[in-house]
GROMACS .gro file of C-alpha atoms in nm:
model
  330
    1MET     CA    1  15.365   7.728  10.857
    2CYS     CA    2  15.483   8.087  10.809
    3VAL     CA    3  15.532   8.260  10.475
    4GLN     CA    4  15.915   8.229  10.490
    5GLN     CA    5  15.903   7.853  10.550
    6LEU     CA    6  15.649   7.806  10.273
    7ALA     CA    7  15.873   7.996  10.032
    8ASN     CA    8  16.179   7.788  10.127
    9SER     CA    9  15.989   7.465  10.065
   10ILE     CA   10  15.893   7.575   9.715
   11PHE     CA   11  16.193   7.781   9.599
   12PRO     CA   12  16.562   7.693   9.651
   13THR     CA   13  16.763   7.885   9.902
   14GLY     CA   14  16.913   8.202   9.761
   15THR     CA   15  16.653   8.260   9.492
   16PHE     CA   16  16.471   8.595   9.456
   17PHE     CA   17  16.133   8.516   9.613
   18PRO     CA   18  16.255   8.406   9.959
   19MET     CA   19  16.477   8.711   9.971
   20PHE     CA   20  16.180   8.936   9.881
   21CYS     CA   21  15.965   8.782  10.153
   22ALA     CA   22  16.234   8.838  10.410
   23VAL     CA   23  16.262   9.202  10.314
   24ALA     CA   24  15.880   9.244  10.325
   25SER     CA   25  15.861   9.080  10.665
   26CYS     CA   26  16.126   9.310  10.800
   27ARG     CA   27  15.955   9.621  10.673
   28LYS     CA   28  15.594   9.548  10.770
   29HIS     CA   29  15.623   9.790  11.064
   30GLU     CA   30  15.754  10.057  10.828
   31MET     CA   31  15.444  10.009  10.609
   32TRP     CA   32  15.216  10.070  10.907
   33ILE     CA   33  15.411  10.385  10.985
   34LEU     CA   34  15.347  10.509  10.630
   35TRP     CA   35  14.970  10.455  10.673
   36ILE     CA   36  14.948  10.666  10.991
   37PRO     CA   37  14.965  11.008  10.815
   38ILE     CA   38  14.698  10.898  10.568
   39LEU     CA   39  14.469  10.793  10.853
   40LEU     CA   40  14.534  11.122  11.030
   41LEU     CA   41  14.437  11.315  10.719
   42PHE     CA   42  14.117  11.114  10.694
   43VAL     CA   43  14.025  11.177  11.058
   44GLN     CA   44  14.105  11.547  11.021
   45ASP     CA   45  13.890  11.569  10.710
   46TYR     CA   46  13.601  11.396  10.890
   47SER     CA   47  13.632  11.620  11.196
   48LEU     CA   48  13.596  11.928  10.975
   49ALA     CA   49  13.273  11.799  10.813
   50ILE     CA   50  12.953  12.008  10.829
   51LYS     CA   51  12.717  11.908  11.111
   52ILE     CA   52  12.344  11.984  11.147
   53THR     CA   53  12.316  12.053  11.517
   54ASN     CA   54  11.941  12.115  11.548
   55LEU     CA   55  11.653  12.028  11.315
   56ARG     CA   56  11.305  12.124  11.435
   57VAL     CA   57  11.009  12.007  11.230
   58PRO     CA   58  10.686  11.992  11.438
   59THR     CA   59  10.542  11.643  11.454
   60HIS     CA   60  10.188  11.782  11.440
   61ALA     CA   61  10.063  12.122  11.325
   62ILE     CA   62   9.714  12.274  11.318
   63LYS     CA   63   9.548  12.348  10.987
   64ASP     CA   64   9.534  12.717  10.879
   65GLN     CA   65   9.806  12.816  11.126
   66SER     CA   66  10.168  12.919  11.060
   67VAL     CA   67  10.467  12.690  11.112
   68THR     CA   68  10.841  12.759  11.135
   69LEU     CA   69  11.092  12.493  11.035
   70VAL     CA   70  11.437  12.534  11.195
   71CYS     CA   71  11.771  12.401  11.069
   72LYS     CA   72  12.083  12.501  11.261
   73TYR     CA   73  12.429  12.380  11.162
   74ASP     CA   74  12.801  12.406  11.231
   75LEU     CA   75  13.023  12.466  10.925
   76GLU     CA   76  13.345  12.380  11.114
   77GLY     CA   77  13.529  12.673  10.958
   78GLU     CA   78  13.392  12.622  10.608
   79ALA     CA   79  13.205  12.893  10.414
   80LEU     CA   80  12.832  12.840  10.349
   81TYR     CA   81  12.736  12.770   9.992
   82SER     CA   82  12.361  12.699  10.026
   83VAL     CA   83  12.074  12.584  10.246
   84LYS     CA   84  11.794  12.398  10.071
   85TRP     CA   85  11.457  12.273  10.197
   86TYR     CA   86  11.267  11.984  10.039
   87LYS     CA   87  10.918  11.841  10.092
   88ASP     CA   88  10.872  11.481   9.986
   89GLY     CA   89  11.181  11.515   9.766
   90TRP     CA   90  11.077  11.843   9.598
   91GLU     CA   91  11.274  12.161   9.668
   92PHE     CA   92  11.060  12.457   9.779
   93TYR     CA   93  11.310  12.697   9.945
   94ARG     CA   94  11.673  12.785   9.881
   95TYR     CA   95  11.914  13.021  10.054
   96VAL     CA   96  12.242  13.109   9.877
   97PRO     CA   97  12.426  13.394  10.054
   98ARG     CA   98  12.622  13.503   9.746
   99ASP     CA   99  12.305  13.542   9.534
  100ASP     CA  100  12.102  13.864   9.521
  101PRO     CA  101  11.850  13.820   9.665
  102PRO     CA  102  11.978  13.522   9.860
  103GLN     CA  103  11.632  13.362   9.896
  104GLN     CA  104  11.445  13.172   9.631
  105THR     CA  105  11.115  12.978   9.650
  106PHE     CA  106  10.965  12.710   9.428
  107PRO     CA  107  10.588  12.642   9.400
  108ILE     CA  108  10.465  12.322   9.566
  109ASN     CA  109  10.109  12.226   9.656
  110GLY     CA  110  10.037  12.304  10.022
  111ILE     CA  111  10.347  12.523  10.071
  112THR     CA  112  10.332  12.901  10.110
  113VAL     CA  113  10.670  13.041  10.219
  114ASN     CA  114  10.683  13.362  10.419
  115VAL     CA  115  11.009  13.498  10.278
  116HIS     CA  116  11.016  13.791  10.521
  117ASN     CA  117  11.037  13.555  10.821
  118SER     CA  118  11.272  13.304  10.654
  119SER     CA  119  11.652  13.296  10.657
  120ASN     CA  120  11.948  13.059  10.633
  121ASN     CA  121  11.847  12.895  10.964
  122GLN     CA  122  11.470  12.872  10.925
  123VAL     CA  123  11.180  12.879  10.682
  124ALA     CA  124  10.833  13.005  10.774
  125LEU     CA  125  10.517  12.854  10.623
  126ASP     CA  126  10.185  13.043  10.625
  127ALA     CA  127   9.831  12.899  10.643
  128ILE     CA  128   9.924  12.535  10.618
  129SER     CA  129   9.669  12.287  10.479
  130LEU     CA  130   9.625  11.911  10.484
  131SER     CA  131   9.851  11.901  10.178
  132SER     CA  132  10.132  12.054  10.386
  133GLY     CA  133  10.189  11.728  10.569
  134GLY     CA  134  10.486  11.516  10.465
  135LYS     CA  135  10.862  11.464  10.500
  136TYR     CA  136  11.082  11.775  10.519
  137ARG     CA  137  11.457  11.768  10.456
  138CYS     CA  138  11.714  12.036  10.529
  139GLU     CA  139  12.031  12.019  10.319
  140VAL     CA  140  12.339  12.232  10.400
  141SER     CA  141  12.637  12.262  10.162
  142ALA     CA  142  12.980  12.420  10.205
  143GLU     CA  143  13.162  12.633   9.950
  144ALA     CA  144  13.438  12.513   9.719
  145PRO     CA  145  13.667  12.335   9.719
  146SER     CA  146  13.512  12.079   9.959
  147PHE     CA  147  13.138  12.125   9.871
  148GLN     CA  148  13.060  11.907  10.170
  149THR     CA  149  12.688  11.843  10.216
  150GLU     CA  150  12.492  11.736  10.522
  151ALA     CA  151  12.116  11.664  10.538
  152ASN     CA  152  11.856  11.571  10.798
  153THR     CA  153  11.487  11.484  10.775
  154GLY     CA  154  11.173  11.537  10.986
  155GLU     CA  155  10.807  11.450  10.929
  156MET     CA  156  10.503  11.670  10.996
  157ALA     CA  157  10.133  11.579  11.005
  158VAL     CA  158   9.860  11.845  10.975
  159VAL     CA  159   9.566  11.821  11.218
  160VAL     CA  160   9.211  11.954  11.177
  161LEU     CA  161   9.056  12.025  11.519
  162PRO     CA  162   8.685  11.973  11.597
  163GLU     CA  163   8.473  12.289  11.580
  164THR     CA  164   8.278  12.199  11.899
  165ASP     CA  165   8.340  12.026  12.230
  166PRO     CA  166   8.234  11.660  12.269
  167ILE     CA  167   7.860  11.603  12.318
  168ILE     CA  168   7.697  11.356  12.561
  169THR     CA  169   7.359  11.214  12.454
  170GLY     CA  170   7.113  10.959  12.593
  171GLY     CA  171   7.141  11.048  12.962
  172LYS     CA  172   6.853  11.105  13.207
  173PRO     CA  173   6.839  11.370  13.480
  174ARG     CA  174   6.771  11.108  13.752
  175TYR     CA  175   6.862  10.745  13.809
  176GLN     CA  176   6.782  10.483  14.070
  177VAL     CA  177   7.006  10.204  14.190
  178GLY     CA  178   6.967   9.920  13.943
  179ASP     CA  179   6.880  10.143  13.646
  180LEU     CA  180   7.064  10.094  13.317
  181VAL     CA  181   7.272  10.389  13.201
  182ARG     CA  182   7.325  10.397  12.825
  183VAL     CA  183   7.492  10.712  12.686
  184ASN     CA  184   7.704  10.812  12.386
  185CYS     CA  185   7.983  11.066  12.345
  186THR     CA  186   8.033  11.220  12.001
  187SER     CA  187   8.327  11.433  11.890
  188ALA     CA  188   8.273  11.655  11.586
  189ARG     CA  189   8.454  11.607  11.255
  190SER     CA  190   8.834  11.626  11.275
  191LYS     CA  191   9.153  11.490  11.121
  192PRO     CA  192   9.246  11.247  11.263
  193ALA     CA  193   8.947  11.127  11.464
  194ALA     CA  194   8.955  11.234  11.829
  195GLN     CA  195   9.036  10.975  12.094
  196LEU     CA  196   8.746  10.950  12.343
  197THR     CA  197   8.760  10.838  12.706
  198TRP     CA  198   8.474  10.791  12.955
  199TYR     CA  199   8.500  10.874  13.327
  200ILE     CA  200   8.250  10.781  13.601
  201ASN     CA  201   8.286  11.003  13.908
  202SER     CA  202   8.637  11.106  13.796
  203GLU     CA  203   8.749  10.743  13.752
  204GLN     CA  204   8.811  10.595  13.409
  205ALA     CA  205   8.527  10.364  13.311
  206ASP     CA  206   8.581   9.989  13.299
  207PRO     CA  207   8.664   9.873  12.944
  208THR     CA  208   8.382   9.617  12.965
  209CYS     CA  209   8.135   9.906  12.983
  210ILE     CA  210   8.272  10.075  12.670
  211TYR     CA  211   8.146  10.033  12.315
  212GLN     CA  212   8.352  10.173  12.028
  213TYR     CA  213   8.143  10.270  11.728
  214PRO     CA  214   8.299  10.268  11.378
  215THR     CA  215   8.456  10.598  11.276
  216ILE     CA  216   8.239  10.802  11.040
  217VAL     CA  217   8.441  10.937  10.746
  218SER     CA  218   8.310  11.238  10.557
  219LEU     CA  219   8.254  11.202  10.183
  220ALA     CA  220   8.391  11.552  10.126
  221GLN     CA  221   8.737  11.608   9.985
  222ASP     CA  222   8.894  11.660  10.328
  223HIS     CA  223   8.763  11.320  10.454
  224LEU     CA  224   8.719  11.446  10.811
  225GLU     CA  225   8.636  11.184  11.073
  226THR     CA  226   8.370  11.168  11.349
  227SER     CA  227   8.428  10.946  11.652
  228ILE     CA  228   8.156  10.804  11.881
  229LEU     CA  229   8.210  10.614  12.207
  230GLY     CA  230   7.930  10.443  12.400
  231LEU     CA  231   7.902  10.376  12.775
  232GLU     CA  232   7.663  10.125  12.935
  233PHE     CA  233   7.644  10.011  13.299
  234ARG     CA  234   7.408   9.940  13.588
  235VAL     CA  235   7.378  10.199  13.861
  236LYS     CA  236   7.514  10.079  14.195
  237PRO     CA  237   7.498  10.240  14.541
  238LYS     CA  238   7.867  10.334  14.516
  239HIS     CA  239   7.788  10.569  14.227
  240PHE     CA  240   7.600  10.803  14.464
  241ARG     CA  241   7.838  10.789  14.761
  242ARG     CA  242   7.978  11.133  14.678
  243GLY     CA  243   7.646  11.287  14.583
  244ASP     CA  244   7.536  11.304  14.221
  245LEU     CA  245   7.648  11.059  13.955
  246LYS     CA  246   7.894  11.240  13.727
  247LEU     CA  247   7.974  11.124  13.374
  248LYS     CA  248   8.259  11.290  13.183
  249CYS     CA  249   8.376  11.238  12.826
  250LEU     CA  250   8.727  11.350  12.729
  251ALA     CA  251   8.831  11.406  12.366
  252THR     CA  252   9.201  11.436  12.274
  253ILE     CA  253   9.405  11.467  11.953
  254HIS     CA  254   9.775  11.412  12.023
  255THR     CA  255   9.895  11.703  12.241
  256LEU     CA  256   9.711  11.973  12.044
  257TYR     CA  257   9.350  11.918  12.155
  258TRP     CA  258   9.210  11.843  12.501
  259LYS     CA  259   8.837  11.905  12.555
  260SER     CA  260   8.577  11.744  12.783
  261ASN     CA  261   8.208  11.753  12.869
  262GLU     CA  262   8.047  11.647  13.196
  263GLU     CA  263   7.691  11.576  13.306
  264SER     CA  264   7.553  11.517  13.656
  265MET     CA  265   7.262  11.285  13.736
  266GLU     CA  266   7.069  11.301  14.063
  267SER     CA  267   6.972  11.000  14.271
  268ASP     CA  268   6.599  10.931  14.232
  269ARG     CA  269   6.541  10.739  14.556
  270PRO     CA  270   6.204  10.555  14.576
  271GLN     CA  271   5.958  10.703  14.835
  272LYS     CA  272   5.920  10.493  15.148
  273ALA     CA  273   5.574  10.336  15.196
  274PRO     CA  274   5.386  10.457  15.512
  275MET     CA  275   5.428  10.229  15.813
  276PRO     CA  276   5.104  10.025  15.876
  277GLU     CA  277   4.937  10.136  16.200
  278SER     CA  278   4.780   9.895  16.451
  279ARG     CA  279   4.400   9.935  16.446
  280LYS     CA  280   4.373   9.864  16.815
  281SER     CA  281   4.627  10.121  16.923
  282GLY     CA  282   4.507  10.372  16.665
  283LEU     CA  283   4.140  10.348  16.760
  284SER     CA  284   4.198  10.345  17.135
  285GLY     CA  285   4.419  10.646  17.115
  286THR     CA  286   4.163  10.831  16.907
  287THR     CA  287   3.879  10.740  17.142
  288ARG     CA  288   4.065  10.859  17.447
  289THR     CA  289   4.157  11.181  17.275
  290ASP     CA  290   3.800  11.242  17.169
  291ASP     CA  291   3.679  11.167  17.520
  292ARG     CA  292   3.920  11.414  17.668
  293VAL     CA  293   3.820  11.679  17.423
  294GLN     CA  294   3.444  11.626  17.417
  295THR     CA  295   3.369  11.568  17.791
  296PRO     CA  296   3.396  11.935  17.899
  297ASN     CA  297   3.173  12.049  17.614
  298ASN     CA  298   2.896  11.799  17.711
  299GLY     CA  299   2.896  11.913  18.078
  300ASN     CA  300   2.861  12.278  17.988
  301ALA     CA  301   2.565  12.203  17.761
  302VAL     CA  302   2.379  12.014  18.037
  303PHE     CA  303   2.446  12.289  18.288
  304ARG     CA  304   2.312  12.553  18.051
  305GLN     CA  305   2.001  12.343  17.986
  306LEU     CA  306   1.932  12.311  18.364
  307GLU     CA  307   1.966  12.685  18.409
  308ARG     CA  308   1.706  12.746  18.138
  309ASN     CA  309   1.464  12.501  18.303
  310ASN     CA  310   1.505  12.663  18.645
  311VAL     CA  311   1.438  13.006  18.502
  312LEU     CA  312   1.123  12.884  18.331
  313ILE     CA  313   0.998  12.724  18.655
  314LEU     CA  314   1.056  13.043  18.849
  315VAL     CA  315   0.877  13.250  18.583
  316GLY     CA  316   0.580  13.007  18.596
  317MET     CA  317   0.561  13.022  18.976
  318LEU     CA  318   0.564  13.404  18.974
  319CYS     CA  319   0.284  13.407  18.717
  320CYS     CA  320   0.068  13.179  18.933
  321ILE     CA  321   0.122  13.392  19.244
  322LEU     CA  322   0.023  13.707  19.058
  323LEU     CA  323  -0.293  13.546  18.917
  324ARG     CA  324  -0.405  13.423  19.259
  325SER     CA  325  -0.343  13.754  19.424
  326SER     CA  326  -0.546  13.935  19.164
  327SER     CA  327  -0.847  13.698  19.191
  328ALA     CA  328  -0.871  13.698  19.576
  329PRO     CA  329  -1.178  13.900  19.732
  330ARG     CA  330  -1.099  14.237  19.871
   0.00000   0.00000   0.00000
């Protein structure tokens, strides 16, 4: 049942209410026409709102280094009133173009603003510390009469890098097939702890061979963390197919740190036992060789002995002849 029928059933024909409903029903399109300019004004007002077009807050930054936070915006024809930066809800930098000087800083733990390198579009931070990590918000406001304000937020974490490359311990210079390899990789103190990965001959080690030790947290105020990853496996012939066995440990921290260490192990092949020789063949060969070598020497010795005997006989015979000739009567 429509509104007009409902009104006729309640009120008599010709009374005020049915007549009012009829007029309202006839003019409902006129009411929509009246709303169109209001909607257009609203859309126009929204289209002219301030927009932050580019907010750059590094996800990770290295301790003791400088960082630049960028906030670019489009005023859509409005005049700039102020740009404000906040960390965890506390304002630390303000830029108001009509002030002299236009820049103003506020002390916050872990924040050191480099005013010389800061402007309405960016703020530079020097020598950041672990306390510099947190949520950063850029807030842009237009001048009167609109005083429109737009804000955007980014989060930054501060990283402490290890002072040394990862270290491999427990390895031997040589291994044989079947030997047990048990080594550890240790990454020095950092924040957060470095992610460690083992590689065997350039291939990532099987997870079943990996042992993750608990992270060691320093008791100092910075609470730096040391990570240790173990590797244990049996040496197989395939590990020496390309020469030496190579073990590599890779340490990474997000996209800021990427260091590795590699060690090579030689194959210690067992010496082959000498082949057992046949006594018969060995002795017979030796005898024949000795015979061939010794026979000429024995013949020469006998020949020389015979020559000596013949000479002695001749000398004896000559002596006898001389003695007889000297004793014969003249």
